C-alpha positions as MATLAB code, in Angstrom:
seq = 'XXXXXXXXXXXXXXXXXXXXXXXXXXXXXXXXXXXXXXXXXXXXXX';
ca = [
     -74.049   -9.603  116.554;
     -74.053  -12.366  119.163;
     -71.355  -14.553  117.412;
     -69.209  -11.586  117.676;
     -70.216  -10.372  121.222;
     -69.171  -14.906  121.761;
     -65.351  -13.558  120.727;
     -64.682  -11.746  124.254;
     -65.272  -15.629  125.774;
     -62.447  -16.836  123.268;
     -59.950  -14.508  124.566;
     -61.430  -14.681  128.075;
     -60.334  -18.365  127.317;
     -57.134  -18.135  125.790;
     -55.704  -15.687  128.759;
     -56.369  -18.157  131.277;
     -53.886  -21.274  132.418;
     -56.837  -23.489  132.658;
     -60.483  -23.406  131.640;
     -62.389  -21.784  134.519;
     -65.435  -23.380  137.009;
     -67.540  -20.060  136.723;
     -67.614  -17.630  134.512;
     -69.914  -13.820  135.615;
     -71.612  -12.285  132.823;
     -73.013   -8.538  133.265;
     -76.551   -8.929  131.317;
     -78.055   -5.584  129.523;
     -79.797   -6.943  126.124;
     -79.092  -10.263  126.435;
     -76.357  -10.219  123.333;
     -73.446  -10.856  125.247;
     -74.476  -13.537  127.367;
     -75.607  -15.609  124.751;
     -72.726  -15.103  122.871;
     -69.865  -15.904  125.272;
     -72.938  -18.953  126.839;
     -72.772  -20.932  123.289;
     -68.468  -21.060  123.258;
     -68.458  -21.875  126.946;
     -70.889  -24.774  126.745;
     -69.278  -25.874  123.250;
     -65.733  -26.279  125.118;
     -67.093  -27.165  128.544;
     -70.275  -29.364  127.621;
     -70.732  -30.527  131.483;
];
């Protein structure tokens, strides 16, 4: 469940010109932050 709530940062990503400084996540559950928080920090380690 969270690998595929991690998807919406991919094309969150891929519509952009350049890779953003902040990104807002709404949090309910949890799911979807942790999702979208493991691609972020995989492409943007600092």
């Amino acid at each position: 469940m969270i690998a595929g709530q991690g998807t919406i940062a991919i094309e969150l990503i891929n519509q952009l010109e350049e890779h953003p400084d902040y990104v807002f996540i709404p949090v309910g559950g949890g799911g979807l932050l942790a999702g979208m928080s493991v691609y972020l920090k995989t492409i943007n380690p600092k």
